[in-house]
Amino acid sequence: MQFKIAVLPGDGIGPEIIDAGVEVLNAIGKKYGHTFKYEYGLIGGVAIGKEGTALSDATIAMCKRSDAVFFGAVGDPKYDNPLAKIRPEDGILKIRKALGLFANLRPVKVFSMLENASSLKPEIVSGVDFIVIRELTGGLYFGKPKKRWETSTGRKGVDTMAYSEKEIERVLRVGFELARTRRKKLTSVDKANVLETSRLWRTIAHEMAPHYPDVQFDDMLVDSAAMRIIQQPKYFDVMVMENTFGDILTDEASMLAGSLGMLPSASLAAVPKAGTRIFGLYEPIHGSAPKHAGLNEANPIATIMSASMMMRYSLGLVKEADALDAAIEKTLKANLRTYDIMGPGSKKLGTKEMGKAIAERV
Ligand code: IPM
Ligand code: MG
């Protein structure tokens, strides 16, 4: 089969990790007789530099006419000035919104070979396998008003956390449905002891739960969830939460897997269902890591795992995705590692070499 993939490498290590991902996809294509047609576009700091905007309408249109979007990272210290009018991050926020990608799936799976790479004790992280669903187009990231201004008594700033019933219901539905395909346990994370949006969230969750009697449902306050993730991560199967909560808790959770470079993600515009293809954007959860850019040392595994999720959810290539997951596991079993996940006796590979090593094992 032939597939059209929009590729947005972005800034920093983005182009390097995306190259590694494309190499692996091509290896899959060769082995299973598929053609991936790539169309490249600009996003983030590079787009600001060349097009004056972090994401152009032409790039959005290009994404809309593809089967899926493969995204690297955005962010450039050049734009760190808090007074900057436009910033690279605007690009990713805008594309999530423009494509209606409200459900961001972030699997947290600890490979047995990497138990020692975690900053936590092996007995805590061993066997961890949960997935965070982060609401991606609402909440504190997008609520209005959102601004800064001068007052007679000093400067002020405001961000707004706002949610409609519809926004909450659809992302919770992704949680319940996904739980059904796994260990049938859903934890809804909120701050209902303080926030009105969380009380609405919790009310809707409790209204939906009886419709999923096969799913064991509970809710947990976000501060408590932050603790539980490092105290007893095996407690979790599927977690669902507000945008900002999900941003923070998934960086935390990546430490279970040994590195920020090990967590992939899928951003979807609909509830995933076995046997159907849905449009999505696929990206590692980490950022552009400017310090590591251009050095051929960044870990491309989160990006390569994102390519696997792309095949699974958007391209209908389930056996190919399974084959890629197995190839990643084989590579780690061979003790081939990037700098961030080194263990006893590991051989250190660069970004490109790690891509090749996985492609060879496909
Ligand atoms: C992420 C990133 C982004 C976010 C940044 C780059 C805007 O941290 O995908 O988690 O906050 O959503
Ligand atoms: Mg983040």
XYZ file of C-alpha atoms and ligand atoms in Angstrom:
375
model
C 0.000 0.000 0.000
C 0.971 3.610 -0.406
C 0.755 6.202 2.373
C 1.203 9.959 2.453
C 3.022 11.219 5.522
C 3.528 14.876 6.387
C 6.925 15.270 8.073
C 7.651 18.230 10.354
C 11.185 17.857 11.793
C 11.200 21.245 13.561
C 14.086 22.511 15.704
C 17.094 21.294 17.666
C 17.432 17.523 17.588
C 14.146 17.301 15.620
C 15.703 16.736 12.180
C 18.097 14.047 13.487
C 15.509 11.977 15.330
C 13.071 12.290 12.422
C 15.749 11.070 9.969
C 16.220 8.005 12.150
C 12.438 7.465 12.215
C 12.193 7.769 8.429
C 15.021 5.270 7.978
C 13.139 2.753 10.119
C 9.832 3.385 8.305
C 11.580 2.800 4.988
C 12.933 -0.510 6.278
C 9.366 -1.528 7.185
C 8.172 -0.389 3.749
C 10.826 -2.468 2.023
C 10.103 -5.588 4.042
C 6.300 -5.446 3.830
C 5.877 -3.891 0.366
C 4.555 -0.447 1.356
C 5.552 2.939 0.038
C 5.694 5.900 2.384
C 5.577 9.196 0.495
C 6.970 11.982 2.622
C 6.106 15.625 2.242
C 8.264 17.910 4.408
C 7.160 21.154 6.044
C 8.514 23.778 8.423
C 7.393 24.285 12.002
C 8.729 26.069 15.090
C 11.840 28.267 15.141
C 12.931 27.239 11.642
C 9.524 28.292 10.306
C 9.710 31.650 12.111
C 13.139 32.205 10.540
C 12.040 31.341 7.000
C 8.319 32.142 6.882
C 7.814 34.623 9.713
C 5.338 32.345 11.482
C 5.729 29.199 13.608
C 3.254 27.352 11.369
C 1.964 28.510 8.005
C -1.479 27.806 6.548
C 0.226 25.978 3.679
C 1.834 23.577 6.145
C -1.506 22.973 7.880
C -3.071 22.236 4.470
C -0.243 19.814 3.686
C -0.907 17.960 6.953
C -4.630 17.787 6.209
C -4.061 16.045 2.887
C -1.857 13.340 4.415
C -2.646 10.067 6.205
C -0.672 11.099 9.289
C 1.778 13.680 10.575
C 5.246 12.745 11.825
C 6.612 15.463 14.077
C 10.038 16.004 15.685
C 10.282 18.836 18.226
C 10.109 22.616 18.492
C 11.918 25.143 20.670
C 14.937 27.375 20.259
C 16.746 29.337 22.994
C 16.821 32.275 20.542
C 13.178 32.867 21.424
C 13.465 32.385 25.187
C 12.917 36.086 25.877
C 9.613 36.225 27.805
C 8.646 39.302 25.799
C 8.983 37.529 22.431
C 5.809 38.025 20.393
C 6.032 34.752 18.543
C 7.642 31.560 19.717
C 8.430 28.144 18.257
C 6.010 26.404 20.644
C 3.125 28.292 18.980
C 3.640 25.946 16.017
C 2.853 22.720 17.856
C -0.009 24.263 19.835
C -1.563 25.638 16.650
C -1.320 22.389 14.733
C -2.868 20.363 17.582
C -5.803 22.772 17.563
C -6.067 23.090 13.758
C -6.216 19.325 13.326
C -8.606 18.779 16.246
C -6.183 16.430 18.025
C -7.873 16.377 21.406
C -6.573 13.062 22.745
C -2.861 12.610 23.337
C -1.850 9.033 24.148
C 1.447 8.643 26.012
C 2.329 5.021 26.792
C 4.715 4.462 29.689
C 6.237 1.035 29.306
C 9.380 -0.082 31.057
C 11.591 -2.426 29.035
C 13.048 -5.077 31.333
C 16.524 -4.355 29.908
C 16.242 -0.734 31.049
C 15.097 -1.285 34.619
C 18.553 -0.225 35.766
C 18.484 2.965 33.691
C 15.692 4.404 35.838
C 16.454 6.649 38.770
C 14.007 4.495 40.776
C 14.602 1.045 42.249
C 14.191 -1.810 39.740
C 11.491 -3.487 41.881
C 9.380 -0.317 41.627
C 9.656 0.099 37.854
C 9.812 -3.532 36.755
C 6.696 -4.439 34.761
C 5.273 -0.915 34.622
C 2.889 -0.608 31.684
C 0.369 2.203 31.688
C -0.867 4.864 29.307
C -1.627 8.506 29.976
C -4.334 10.200 27.954
C -3.673 13.903 28.037
C -6.455 16.255 26.882
C -4.634 18.288 24.234
C -6.717 21.131 22.797
C -8.304 22.735 25.867
C -7.678 23.547 29.515
C -5.020 25.885 30.788
C -3.099 25.848 27.499
C -5.889 27.380 25.429
C -8.432 29.044 27.769
C -9.154 32.758 27.288
C -8.384 35.300 28.633
C -4.682 34.646 28.336
C -2.632 37.818 28.522
C -0.289 40.148 30.386
C -0.868 43.810 31.062
C 0.199 46.813 33.149
C -1.941 48.102 35.994
C -1.444 51.072 38.304
C -0.254 48.683 41.017
C 2.106 46.626 38.859
C 2.090 44.058 36.076
C -0.509 41.316 35.865
C -0.894 38.090 33.932
C -3.718 35.626 33.463
C -4.213 32.143 32.047
C -7.598 30.475 32.094
C -8.522 26.864 32.674
C -11.816 26.298 30.886
C -13.601 23.138 29.746
C -16.924 22.399 28.140
C -18.896 19.268 28.857
C -18.294 18.081 25.306
C -14.518 18.446 25.578
C -14.436 16.503 28.829
C -16.810 13.783 27.672
C -14.929 12.945 24.473
C -11.537 12.587 26.116
C -12.960 10.527 28.984
C -14.549 8.303 26.347
C -11.107 7.652 24.879
C -10.041 6.636 28.383
C -12.916 4.211 28.971
C -12.617 2.681 25.482
C -8.862 2.258 25.756
C -9.180 0.702 29.204
C -11.507 -1.901 27.656
C -8.706 -2.993 25.322
C -6.196 -3.278 28.186
C -6.426 -4.308 31.868
C -9.805 -2.540 32.221
C -8.804 0.015 34.791
C -9.225 3.774 34.368
C -7.965 6.474 36.723
C -9.265 9.979 36.098
C -6.899 12.622 37.467
C -8.160 16.029 38.604
C -7.919 18.693 41.301
C -11.589 18.578 42.311
C -10.849 19.787 45.858
C -9.901 23.198 44.404
C -10.794 23.669 40.728
C -14.301 24.156 39.271
C -13.262 22.601 35.936
C -12.116 19.534 37.869
C -15.444 19.265 39.681
C -17.218 19.323 36.314
C -14.703 16.774 34.994
C -15.310 14.467 37.978
C -19.105 14.806 37.719
C -19.061 13.814 34.050
C -16.661 10.936 34.726
C -18.999 9.577 37.401
C -21.973 9.862 35.028
C -20.108 7.879 32.367
C -18.611 5.176 34.580
C -21.859 3.152 34.985
C -21.995 2.815 31.189
C -18.687 0.963 31.367
C -19.410 -1.602 34.111
C -16.528 -3.769 32.846
C -14.032 -0.973 33.569
C -12.797 -0.505 37.121
C -12.958 3.266 37.556
C -11.457 5.588 40.154
C -10.421 9.206 40.412
C -7.334 10.659 42.008
C -6.183 14.159 42.841
C -3.311 15.266 40.650
C -0.868 15.885 43.523
C -1.569 12.431 44.854
C -1.175 10.958 41.350
C 2.240 12.647 41.047
C 3.279 10.830 44.208
C 1.730 7.490 43.236
C 3.541 7.486 39.870
C 6.886 7.121 41.619
C 5.687 5.269 44.715
C 3.571 2.533 43.094
C 3.493 3.007 39.306
C 2.166 -0.506 38.750
C -1.119 0.703 40.241
C -1.992 2.365 36.912
C -3.402 1.014 33.660
C -5.055 3.958 31.861
C -4.962 7.515 33.214
C -6.877 10.473 31.754
C -6.379 14.125 32.643
C -6.367 17.825 31.785
C -3.781 19.254 29.350
C -1.298 20.805 31.807
C -1.574 17.952 34.309
C -0.721 15.555 31.466
C 2.234 17.623 30.329
C 3.770 17.570 33.793
C 2.976 14.010 34.850
C 4.314 12.469 31.622
C 7.754 14.064 31.969
C 7.741 12.634 35.477
C 6.590 9.231 34.232
C 9.315 9.111 31.579
C 11.815 8.582 34.390
C 10.263 5.179 35.044
C 11.211 4.197 31.502
C 14.759 5.442 32.061
C 14.770 8.590 29.922
C 12.669 11.316 28.403
C 13.955 9.836 25.149
C 11.856 6.686 25.636
C 8.294 8.076 25.579
C 6.365 8.276 22.296
C 2.970 9.823 21.728
C -0.039 9.773 19.423
C -2.374 12.752 19.150
C -5.742 11.707 17.804
C -8.874 13.399 16.542
C -11.228 10.529 17.442
C -11.676 7.538 19.740
C -9.331 4.786 18.473
C -11.098 1.541 17.503
C -9.537 -1.715 16.399
C -9.808 -2.142 12.634
C -10.334 1.540 11.808
C -7.761 4.093 10.687
C -7.882 7.512 12.273
C -5.938 10.640 11.514
C -3.198 11.566 13.972
C 0.056 13.332 14.710
C 2.966 11.355 16.139
C 5.772 12.841 18.188
C 8.139 12.015 21.038
C 7.075 13.696 24.288
C 10.459 15.389 24.712
C 11.507 18.766 23.336
C 14.160 20.022 20.916
C 17.090 19.561 23.371
C 19.189 22.376 21.845
C 22.260 21.306 23.845
C 22.311 17.994 22.021
C 21.394 19.322 18.559
C 23.667 18.509 15.650
C 25.840 16.175 17.729
C 24.336 12.877 16.531
C 23.830 11.730 20.130
C 20.105 12.186 20.900
C 18.022 9.096 21.576
C 15.672 8.514 18.585
C 13.742 5.643 20.220
C 10.775 7.765 21.386
C 10.426 9.013 17.801
C 10.750 5.517 16.356
C 8.131 4.243 18.822
C 5.920 7.133 17.686
C 6.313 5.842 14.111
C 5.074 2.486 15.373
C 2.006 4.153 16.922
C 1.438 5.928 13.597
C 1.338 2.614 11.750
C -0.970 1.137 14.389
C -3.551 3.945 14.667
C -3.428 5.904 11.392
C -2.159 3.484 8.742
C -3.818 0.215 9.737
C -0.420 -1.526 9.729
C -0.736 -3.513 12.931
C 1.600 -6.401 12.170
C 4.176 -3.933 10.894
C 3.875 -1.951 14.147
C 4.326 -5.173 16.128
C 7.416 -5.969 14.030
C 8.873 -2.547 14.738
C 8.216 -2.859 18.475
C 9.996 -6.234 18.415
C 12.939 -4.702 16.516
C 13.310 -2.001 19.180
C 13.278 -4.640 21.896
C 15.864 -6.755 20.059
C 18.150 -3.757 19.690
C 17.963 -2.991 23.417
C 18.505 -6.674 24.228
C 21.709 -6.512 22.179
C 22.762 -3.875 24.728
C 22.964 -1.140 22.085
C 22.179 2.185 23.730
C 22.279 5.934 23.310
C 24.088 7.977 25.983
C 20.984 8.527 28.112
C 20.186 4.865 28.756
C 23.640 3.313 29.116
C 23.992 0.326 31.448
C 26.743 -2.140 32.367
C 28.522 -3.376 29.213
C 26.342 -1.275 26.860
C 27.650 -0.190 23.494
C 27.033 3.511 22.924
C 25.463 4.483 19.590
C 24.721 7.837 17.993
C 21.277 8.873 16.764
C 21.909 7.699 13.204
C 23.493 4.424 14.290
C 20.583 3.649 16.633
C 18.166 4.239 13.717
C 20.217 1.884 11.545
C 20.461 -0.758 14.270
C 16.674 -0.832 14.660
C 16.078 -0.707 10.884
C 18.388 -3.718 10.435
C 16.379 -5.708 12.982
C 12.986 -4.974 11.409
C 4.958 18.369 25.171
C 5.780 19.626 25.138
C 4.929 20.770 24.579
C 3.727 20.926 25.494
C 5.681 22.112 24.398
C 6.849 21.972 23.462
C 4.770 23.208 23.943
O 6.269 19.915 26.421
O 4.503 17.936 24.087
O 4.774 17.802 26.243
O 3.814 21.588 26.536
O 2.667 20.389 25.158
Mg 5.903 18.396 27.838
